PDB file of C-alpha atoms and ligand atoms in Angstrom:
ATOM      1  CA  MET A   1      63.725 -58.928  63.682  1.00  0.00           C
ATOM      2  CA  MET A   2      64.324 -57.770  60.104  1.00  0.00           C
ATOM      3  CA  GLU A   3      65.594 -61.215  59.180  1.00  0.00           C
ATOM      4  CA  LEU A   4      62.516 -62.838  60.587  1.00  0.00           C
ATOM      5  CA  VAL A   5      60.255 -60.465  58.730  1.00  0.00           C
ATOM      6  CA  SER A   6      62.045 -61.101  55.462  1.00  0.00           C
ATOM      7  CA  ASP A   7      61.804 -64.803  56.114  1.00  0.00           C
ATOM      8  CA  TYR A   8      58.052 -64.480  56.343  1.00  0.00           C
ATOM      9  CA  GLN A   9      58.078 -62.180  53.323  1.00  0.00           C
ATOM     10  CA  LYS A  10      59.531 -64.982  51.214  1.00  0.00           C
ATOM     11  CA  ASN A  11      56.603 -67.005  52.352  1.00  0.00           C
ATOM     12  CA  ILE A  12      54.036 -64.383  51.505  1.00  0.00           C
ATOM     13  CA  LEU A  13      53.673 -65.057  47.831  1.00  0.00           C
ATOM     14  CA  GLY A  14      54.614 -68.598  48.623  1.00  0.00           C
ATOM     15  CA  LEU A  15      51.223 -69.020  50.233  1.00  0.00           C
ATOM     16  CA  GLN A  16      50.844 -72.706  49.705  1.00  0.00           C
ATOM     17  CA  LEU A  17      48.405 -72.439  46.841  1.00  0.00           C
ATOM     18  CA  PRO A  18      48.872 -69.771  44.154  1.00  0.00           C
ATOM     19  CA  THR A  19      45.758 -68.211  42.670  1.00  0.00           C
ATOM     20  CA  ASP A  20      44.213 -70.035  39.716  1.00  0.00           C
ATOM     21  CA  PRO A  21      45.392 -68.111  36.598  1.00  0.00           C
ATOM     22  CA  ARG A  22      41.817 -68.029  35.218  1.00  0.00           C
ATOM     23  CA  TRP A  23      40.828 -65.732  38.058  1.00  0.00           C
ATOM     24  CA  VAL A  24      42.485 -62.588  36.603  1.00  0.00           C
ATOM     25  CA  ASP A  25      40.560 -62.876  33.328  1.00  0.00           C
ATOM     26  CA  LEU A  26      37.303 -63.449  35.158  1.00  0.00           C
ATOM     27  CA  ALA A  27      37.978 -60.471  37.417  1.00  0.00           C
ATOM     28  CA  HIS A  28      38.702 -58.256  34.424  1.00  0.00           C
ATOM     29  CA  ILE A  29      35.337 -58.904  32.826  1.00  0.00           C
ATOM     30  CA  SER A  30      33.429 -58.234  36.036  1.00  0.00           C
ATOM     31  CA  LEU A  31      35.087 -54.977  37.007  1.00  0.00           C
ATOM     32  CA  GLU A  32      32.047 -53.486  38.745  1.00  0.00           C
ATOM     33  CA  GLU A  33      31.695 -56.558  40.969  1.00  0.00           C
ATOM     34  CA  ILE A  34      35.385 -56.882  41.683  1.00  0.00           C
ATOM     35  CA  LEU A  35      35.699 -53.191  42.582  1.00  0.00           C
ATOM     36  CA  THR A  36      32.618 -53.449  44.796  1.00  0.00           C
ATOM     37  CA  ASP A  37      34.035 -56.472  46.562  1.00  0.00           C
ATOM     38  CA  HIS A  38      37.413 -54.799  46.872  1.00  0.00           C
ATOM     39  CA  ALA A  39      35.805 -51.702  48.416  1.00  0.00           C
ATOM     40  CA  TYR A  40      34.155 -53.835  51.115  1.00  0.00           C
ATOM     41  CA  CYS A  41      37.411 -55.689  51.783  1.00  0.00           C
ATOM     42  CA  GLU A  42      39.014 -52.326  52.532  1.00  0.00           C
ATOM     43  CA  GLN A  43      36.074 -51.266  54.684  1.00  0.00           C
ATOM     44  CA  LYS A  44      36.295 -54.532  56.644  1.00  0.00           C
ATOM     45  CA  ALA A  45      40.045 -54.104  57.071  1.00  0.00           C
ATOM     46  CA  ALA A  46      39.457 -50.657  58.613  1.00  0.00           C
ATOM     47  CA  THR A  47      36.647 -51.956  60.840  1.00  0.00           C
ATOM     48  CA  SER A  48      38.735 -54.928  61.987  1.00  0.00           C
ATOM     49  CA  CYS A  49      41.592 -52.675  63.061  1.00  0.00           C
ATOM     50  CA  ILE A  50      39.139 -50.558  65.042  1.00  0.00           C
ATOM     51  CA  SER A  51      37.787 -53.714  66.731  1.00  0.00           C
ATOM     52  CA  LEU A  52      41.298 -54.826  67.690  1.00  0.00           C
ATOM     53  CA  ILE A  53      41.986 -51.427  69.258  1.00  0.00           C
ATOM     54  CA  GLN A  54      38.709 -51.588  71.182  1.00  0.00           C
ATOM     55  CA  ARG A  55      39.427 -55.122  72.335  1.00  0.00           C
ATOM     56  CA  TYR A  56      43.064 -54.604  73.378  1.00  0.00           C
ATOM     57  CA  PRO A  57      43.421 -50.994  74.574  1.00  0.00           C
ATOM     58  CA  ASP A  58      46.093 -52.113  77.077  1.00  0.00           C
ATOM     59  CA  LYS A  59      48.444 -53.209  74.289  1.00  0.00           C
ATOM     60  CA  GLU A  60      50.112 -49.902  73.610  1.00  0.00           C
ATOM     61  CA  LYS A  61      52.147 -50.872  70.563  1.00  0.00           C
ATOM     62  CA  LEU A  62      49.121 -52.472  68.921  1.00  0.00           C
ATOM     63  CA  VAL A  63      47.024 -49.341  69.447  1.00  0.00           C
ATOM     64  CA  THR A  64      49.789 -47.036  68.204  1.00  0.00           C
ATOM     65  CA  GLU A  65      50.539 -49.094  65.121  1.00  0.00           C
ATOM     66  CA  LEU A  66      46.977 -49.902  64.114  1.00  0.00           C
ATOM     67  CA  ALA A  67      45.544 -46.396  64.534  1.00  0.00           C
ATOM     68  CA  PRO A  68      47.139 -45.115  61.299  1.00  0.00           C
ATOM     69  CA  ILE A  69      46.239 -48.351  59.471  1.00  0.00           C
ATOM     70  CA  VAL A  70      42.558 -47.574  60.063  1.00  0.00           C
ATOM     71  CA  THR A  71      43.063 -44.305  58.176  1.00  0.00           C
ATOM     72  CA  GLU A  72      45.035 -46.041  55.448  1.00  0.00           C
ATOM     73  CA  GLU A  73      42.435 -48.785  54.891  1.00  0.00           C
ATOM     74  CA  TRP A  74      39.669 -46.225  54.827  1.00  0.00           C
ATOM     75  CA  GLY A  75      41.756 -44.281  52.301  1.00  0.00           C
ATOM     76  CA  HIS A  76      41.855 -47.450  50.203  1.00  0.00           C
ATOM     77  CA  PHE A  77      38.082 -47.709  50.427  1.00  0.00           C
ATOM     78  CA  ARG A  78      37.805 -44.159  49.131  1.00  0.00           C
ATOM     79  CA  LEU A  79      40.240 -44.831  46.288  1.00  0.00           C
ATOM     80  CA  VAL A  80      38.177 -47.782  45.113  1.00  0.00           C
ATOM     81  CA  LEU A  81      34.988 -45.776  45.468  1.00  0.00           C
ATOM     82  CA  ALA A  82      36.496 -43.004  43.317  1.00  0.00           C
ATOM     83  CA  GLU A  83      37.505 -45.576  40.720  1.00  0.00           C
ATOM     84  CA  LEU A  84      33.935 -46.880  40.515  1.00  0.00           C
ATOM     85  CA  LYS A  85      32.593 -43.380  40.139  1.00  0.00           C
ATOM     86  CA  LYS A  86      35.115 -42.455  37.458  1.00  0.00           C
ATOM     87  CA  ARG A  87      33.983 -45.452  35.436  1.00  0.00           C
ATOM     88  CA  ASN A  88      30.287 -44.750  35.977  1.00  0.00           C
ATOM     89  CA  LEU A  89      29.988 -47.976  37.930  1.00  0.00           C
ATOM     90  CA  LYS A  90      28.001 -48.421  41.119  1.00  0.00           C
ATOM     91  CA  LEU A  91      29.008 -49.667  44.524  1.00  0.00           C
ATOM     92  CA  GLY A  92      26.896 -52.790  44.856  1.00  0.00           C
ATOM     93  CA  LYS A  93      25.788 -54.617  47.961  1.00  0.00           C
ATOM     94  CA  GLN A  94      28.139 -56.393  50.291  1.00  0.00           C
ATOM     95  CA  ARG A  95      28.199 -60.148  49.741  1.00  0.00           C
ATOM     96  CA  LYS A  96      28.716 -62.962  52.193  1.00  0.00           C
ATOM     97  CA  ASP A  97      32.466 -63.427  52.531  1.00  0.00           C
ATOM     98  CA  GLU A  98      32.916 -67.194  52.235  1.00  0.00           C
ATOM     99  CA  TYR A  99      36.694 -67.049  52.368  1.00  0.00           C
ATOM    100  CA  VAL A 100      36.826 -65.058  55.585  1.00  0.00           C
ATOM    101  CA  ASN A 101      34.007 -67.098  57.158  1.00  0.00           C
ATOM    102  CA  LYS A 102      35.915 -70.294  56.472  1.00  0.00           C
ATOM    103  CA  LEU A 103      39.038 -68.818  58.021  1.00  0.00           C
ATOM    104  CA  ILE A 104      37.060 -67.784  61.104  1.00  0.00           C
ATOM    105  CA  ASN A 105      36.019 -71.438  61.531  1.00  0.00           C
ATOM    106  CA  PHE A 106      39.652 -72.343  62.132  1.00  0.00           C
ATOM    107  CA  GLN A 107      40.076 -69.784  64.928  1.00  0.00           C
ATOM    108  CA  LYS A 108      40.574 -71.294  68.363  1.00  0.00           C
ATOM    109  CA  LYS A 109      37.244 -71.189  70.179  1.00  0.00           C
ATOM    110  CA  GLY A 110      38.404 -72.235  73.625  1.00  0.00           C
ATOM    111  CA  GLY A 111      42.032 -71.986  74.603  1.00  0.00           C
ATOM    112  CA  SER A 112      43.873 -69.244  76.431  1.00  0.00           C
ATOM    113  CA  ASP A 113      43.519 -65.510  75.869  1.00  0.00           C
ATOM    114  CA  GLU A 114      46.929 -65.598  74.257  1.00  0.00           C
ATOM    115  CA  GLU A 115      45.900 -68.281  71.760  1.00  0.00           C
ATOM    116  CA  ARG A 116      42.794 -66.387  70.789  1.00  0.00           C
ATOM    117  CA  PHE A 117      44.738 -63.147  70.472  1.00  0.00           C
ATOM    118  CA  LEU A 118      47.338 -64.865  68.275  1.00  0.00           C
ATOM    119  CA  ASP A 119      44.660 -66.287  65.986  1.00  0.00           C
ATOM    120  CA  LYS A 120      43.088 -62.872  65.568  1.00  0.00           C
ATOM    121  CA  LEU A 121      46.406 -61.388  64.478  1.00  0.00           C
ATOM    122  CA  LEU A 122      47.251 -64.318  62.211  1.00  0.00           C
ATOM    123  CA  ILE A 123      43.896 -64.325  60.479  1.00  0.00           C
ATOM    124  CA  PHE A 124      44.426 -60.655  59.597  1.00  0.00           C
ATOM    125  CA  ALA A 125      47.993 -61.376  58.468  1.00  0.00           C
ATOM    126  CA  LEU A 126      46.663 -64.133  56.247  1.00  0.00           C
ATOM    127  CA  ILE A 127      43.915 -62.041  54.679  1.00  0.00           C
ATOM    128  CA  GLU A 128      46.478 -59.304  53.976  1.00  0.00           C
ATOM    129  CA  ALA A 129      48.870 -61.862  52.460  1.00  0.00           C
ATOM    130  CA  ARG A 130      46.222 -63.388  50.195  1.00  0.00           C
ATOM    131  CA  SER A 131      44.929 -59.945  49.189  1.00  0.00           C
ATOM    132  CA  CYS A 132      48.475 -58.927  48.387  1.00  0.00           C
ATOM    133  CA  GLU A 133      48.893 -62.030  46.233  1.00  0.00           C
ATOM    134  CA  ARG A 134      45.634 -61.323  44.422  1.00  0.00           C
ATOM    135  CA  PHE A 135      46.556 -57.680  43.781  1.00  0.00           C
ATOM    136  CA  LYS A 136      49.893 -58.864  42.450  1.00  0.00           C
ATOM    137  CA  ARG A 137      48.084 -61.193  40.040  1.00  0.00           C
ATOM    138  CA  LEU A 138      45.852 -58.359  38.867  1.00  0.00           C
ATOM    139  CA  SER A 139      48.737 -55.960  38.574  1.00  0.00           C
ATOM    140  CA  GLU A 140      50.745 -58.406  36.475  1.00  0.00           C
ATOM    141  CA  GLY A 141      47.921 -60.008  34.549  1.00  0.00           C
ATOM    142  CA  LEU A 142      45.822 -57.070  33.371  1.00  0.00           C
ATOM    143  CA  LYS A 143      46.707 -55.624  29.988  1.00  0.00           C
ATOM    144  CA  ASP A 144      45.469 -52.182  31.064  1.00  0.00           C
ATOM    145  CA  ASN A 145      48.447 -50.107  32.300  1.00  0.00           C
ATOM    146  CA  TYR A 146      46.368 -47.849  34.480  1.00  0.00           C
ATOM    147  CA  LEU A 147      44.690 -50.726  36.333  1.00  0.00           C
ATOM    148  CA  SER A 148      47.976 -52.514  36.598  1.00  0.00           C
ATOM    149  CA  ASN A 149      49.463 -49.561  38.504  1.00  0.00           C
ATOM    150  CA  PHE A 150      46.264 -49.111  40.490  1.00  0.00           C
ATOM    151  CA  TYR A 151      46.544 -52.643  41.870  1.00  0.00           C
ATOM    152  CA  ARG A 152      50.294 -52.469  42.363  1.00  0.00           C
ATOM    153  CA  ARG A 153      49.824 -49.729  44.960  1.00  0.00           C
ATOM    154  CA  PHE A 154      47.394 -51.890  46.918  1.00  0.00           C
ATOM    155  CA  MET A 155      49.740 -54.856  46.635  1.00  0.00           C
ATOM    156  CA  GLU A 156      52.585 -52.918  48.243  1.00  0.00           C
ATOM    157  CA  SER A 157      50.408 -51.531  50.956  1.00  0.00           C
ATOM    158  CA  GLU A 158      48.868 -54.881  51.940  1.00  0.00           C
ATOM    159  CA  ALA A 159      52.330 -56.489  52.020  1.00  0.00           C
ATOM    160  CA  GLY A 160      53.256 -53.923  54.670  1.00  0.00           C
ATOM    161  CA  HIS A 161      50.131 -54.710  56.683  1.00  0.00           C
ATOM    162  CA  TYR A 162      50.847 -58.408  56.549  1.00  0.00           C
ATOM    163  CA  SER A 163      54.318 -57.778  58.023  1.00  0.00           C
ATOM    164  CA  LEU A 164      52.844 -55.526  60.679  1.00  0.00           C
ATOM    165  CA  PHE A 165      50.411 -58.180  61.954  1.00  0.00           C
ATOM    166  CA  ILE A 166      53.210 -60.750  62.123  1.00  0.00           C
ATOM    167  CA  ASP A 167      55.414 -58.234  63.901  1.00  0.00           C
ATOM    168  CA  LEU A 168      52.663 -57.468  66.417  1.00  0.00           C
ATOM    169  CA  ALA A 169      52.199 -61.186  67.059  1.00  0.00           C
ATOM    170  CA  GLU A 170      55.924 -61.545  67.728  1.00  0.00           C
ATOM    171  CA  THR A 171      55.872 -58.522  70.002  1.00  0.00           C
ATOM    172  CA  TYR A 172      53.420 -60.116  72.400  1.00  0.00           C
ATOM    173  CA  ILE A 173      53.925 -63.834  71.863  1.00  0.00           C
ATOM    174  CA  GLU A 174      56.971 -66.057  71.694  1.00  0.00           C
ATOM    175  CA  LYS A 175      58.288 -66.346  68.131  1.00  0.00           C
ATOM    176  CA  ASN A 176      58.307 -70.152  68.005  1.00  0.00           C
ATOM    177  CA  ILE A 177      54.672 -70.271  68.974  1.00  0.00           C
ATOM    178  CA  VAL A 178      53.830 -67.665  66.325  1.00  0.00           C
ATOM    179  CA  ARG A 179      55.705 -69.617  63.645  1.00  0.00           C
ATOM    180  CA  MET A 180      54.116 -72.927  64.500  1.00  0.00           C
ATOM    181  CA  ARG A 181      50.620 -71.571  64.438  1.00  0.00           C
ATOM    182  CA  TRP A 182      51.345 -69.599  61.255  1.00  0.00           C
ATOM    183  CA  GLN A 183      52.303 -72.836  59.481  1.00  0.00           C
ATOM    184  CA  GLN A 184      48.999 -74.383  60.562  1.00  0.00           C
ATOM    185  CA  TRP A 185      47.134 -71.371  59.246  1.00  0.00           C
ATOM    186  CA  LEU A 186      48.962 -71.546  55.901  1.00  0.00           C
ATOM    187  CA  GLU A 187      48.037 -75.185  55.501  1.00  0.00           C
ATOM    188  CA  TYR A 188      44.434 -74.591  56.419  1.00  0.00           C
ATOM    189  CA  GLU A 189      44.198 -71.610  54.070  1.00  0.00           C
ATOM    190  CA  SER A 190      45.429 -73.637  51.105  1.00  0.00           C
ATOM    191  CA  GLN A 191      42.631 -76.140  51.763  1.00  0.00           C
ATOM    192  CA  VAL A 192      40.114 -73.316  51.858  1.00  0.00           C
ATOM    193  CA  MET A 193      41.413 -71.945  48.557  1.00  0.00           C
ATOM    194  CA  LYS A 194      41.194 -75.377  46.981  1.00  0.00           C
ATOM    195  CA  GLU A 195      37.560 -75.730  47.959  1.00  0.00           C
ATOM    196  CA  LEU A 196      36.400 -72.265  46.921  1.00  0.00           C
ATOM    197  CA  GLU A 197      34.926 -71.804  43.478  1.00  0.00           C
ATOM    198  CA  VAL A 198      37.063 -69.617  41.147  1.00  0.00           C
ATOM    199  CA  ARG A 199      34.923 -66.525  40.661  1.00  0.00           C
ATOM    200  CA  GLY A 200      35.796 -63.206  39.095  1.00  0.00           C
ATOM    201  CA  ASP A 201      33.409 -61.170  41.200  1.00  0.00           C
ATOM    202  CA  ARG A 202      35.411 -61.334  44.403  1.00  0.00           C
ATOM    203  CA  ILE A 203      38.883 -60.631  45.651  1.00  0.00           C
ATOM    204  CA  HIS A 204      39.057 -63.949  47.498  1.00  0.00           C
TER     205      HIS A 204
HETATM  206 FE1  FE2 B 301      43.938 -52.003  52.133  1.00  0.00          FE
HETATM  207 FE1  FE2 B 302      45.505 -53.982  54.471  1.00  0.00          FE
END
């Protein structure tokens, strides 16, 4: 299991398309917007984990493992909120999440329960992986030491969540099937990234 996880880990920042380097500079000059967007990403992560628990109460491992992640993601939301406040910035309105909406389009509509379940887990794994990659970019690209450390903590945390969703998928579904579908998701995601405008007011 550990080997498999580390195999995926190598892939994580090897998402097929690395973030456009211009993005970090754009994000830095729109700090209020990027923090607002980040806050809602954390809120949505918490809400999504709650939805999974509500949807699959019979999957004991999933419930046990995701329950503390809800707390953690909500903790992240609060950290970002505190950061806004400290800087006298305001939490703005939630925007339409084009990246996530495009990913949702790729989810299997018909298919078996298992296929739909797998896609749910993989979409979350993917969002965690891309968020992790973006936080890594911010952490490495910002000249401000404080912000650099701030984002590094999120990067580490989201990397762990990414592994957890993959691990959950492999707990309930055959590994070969998980791997095959994961490759399809990675390819699709790189297309999505290519098509999205590079904007500094959003995490993805
Ligand atoms: Fe988070
Ligand atoms: Fe997360």
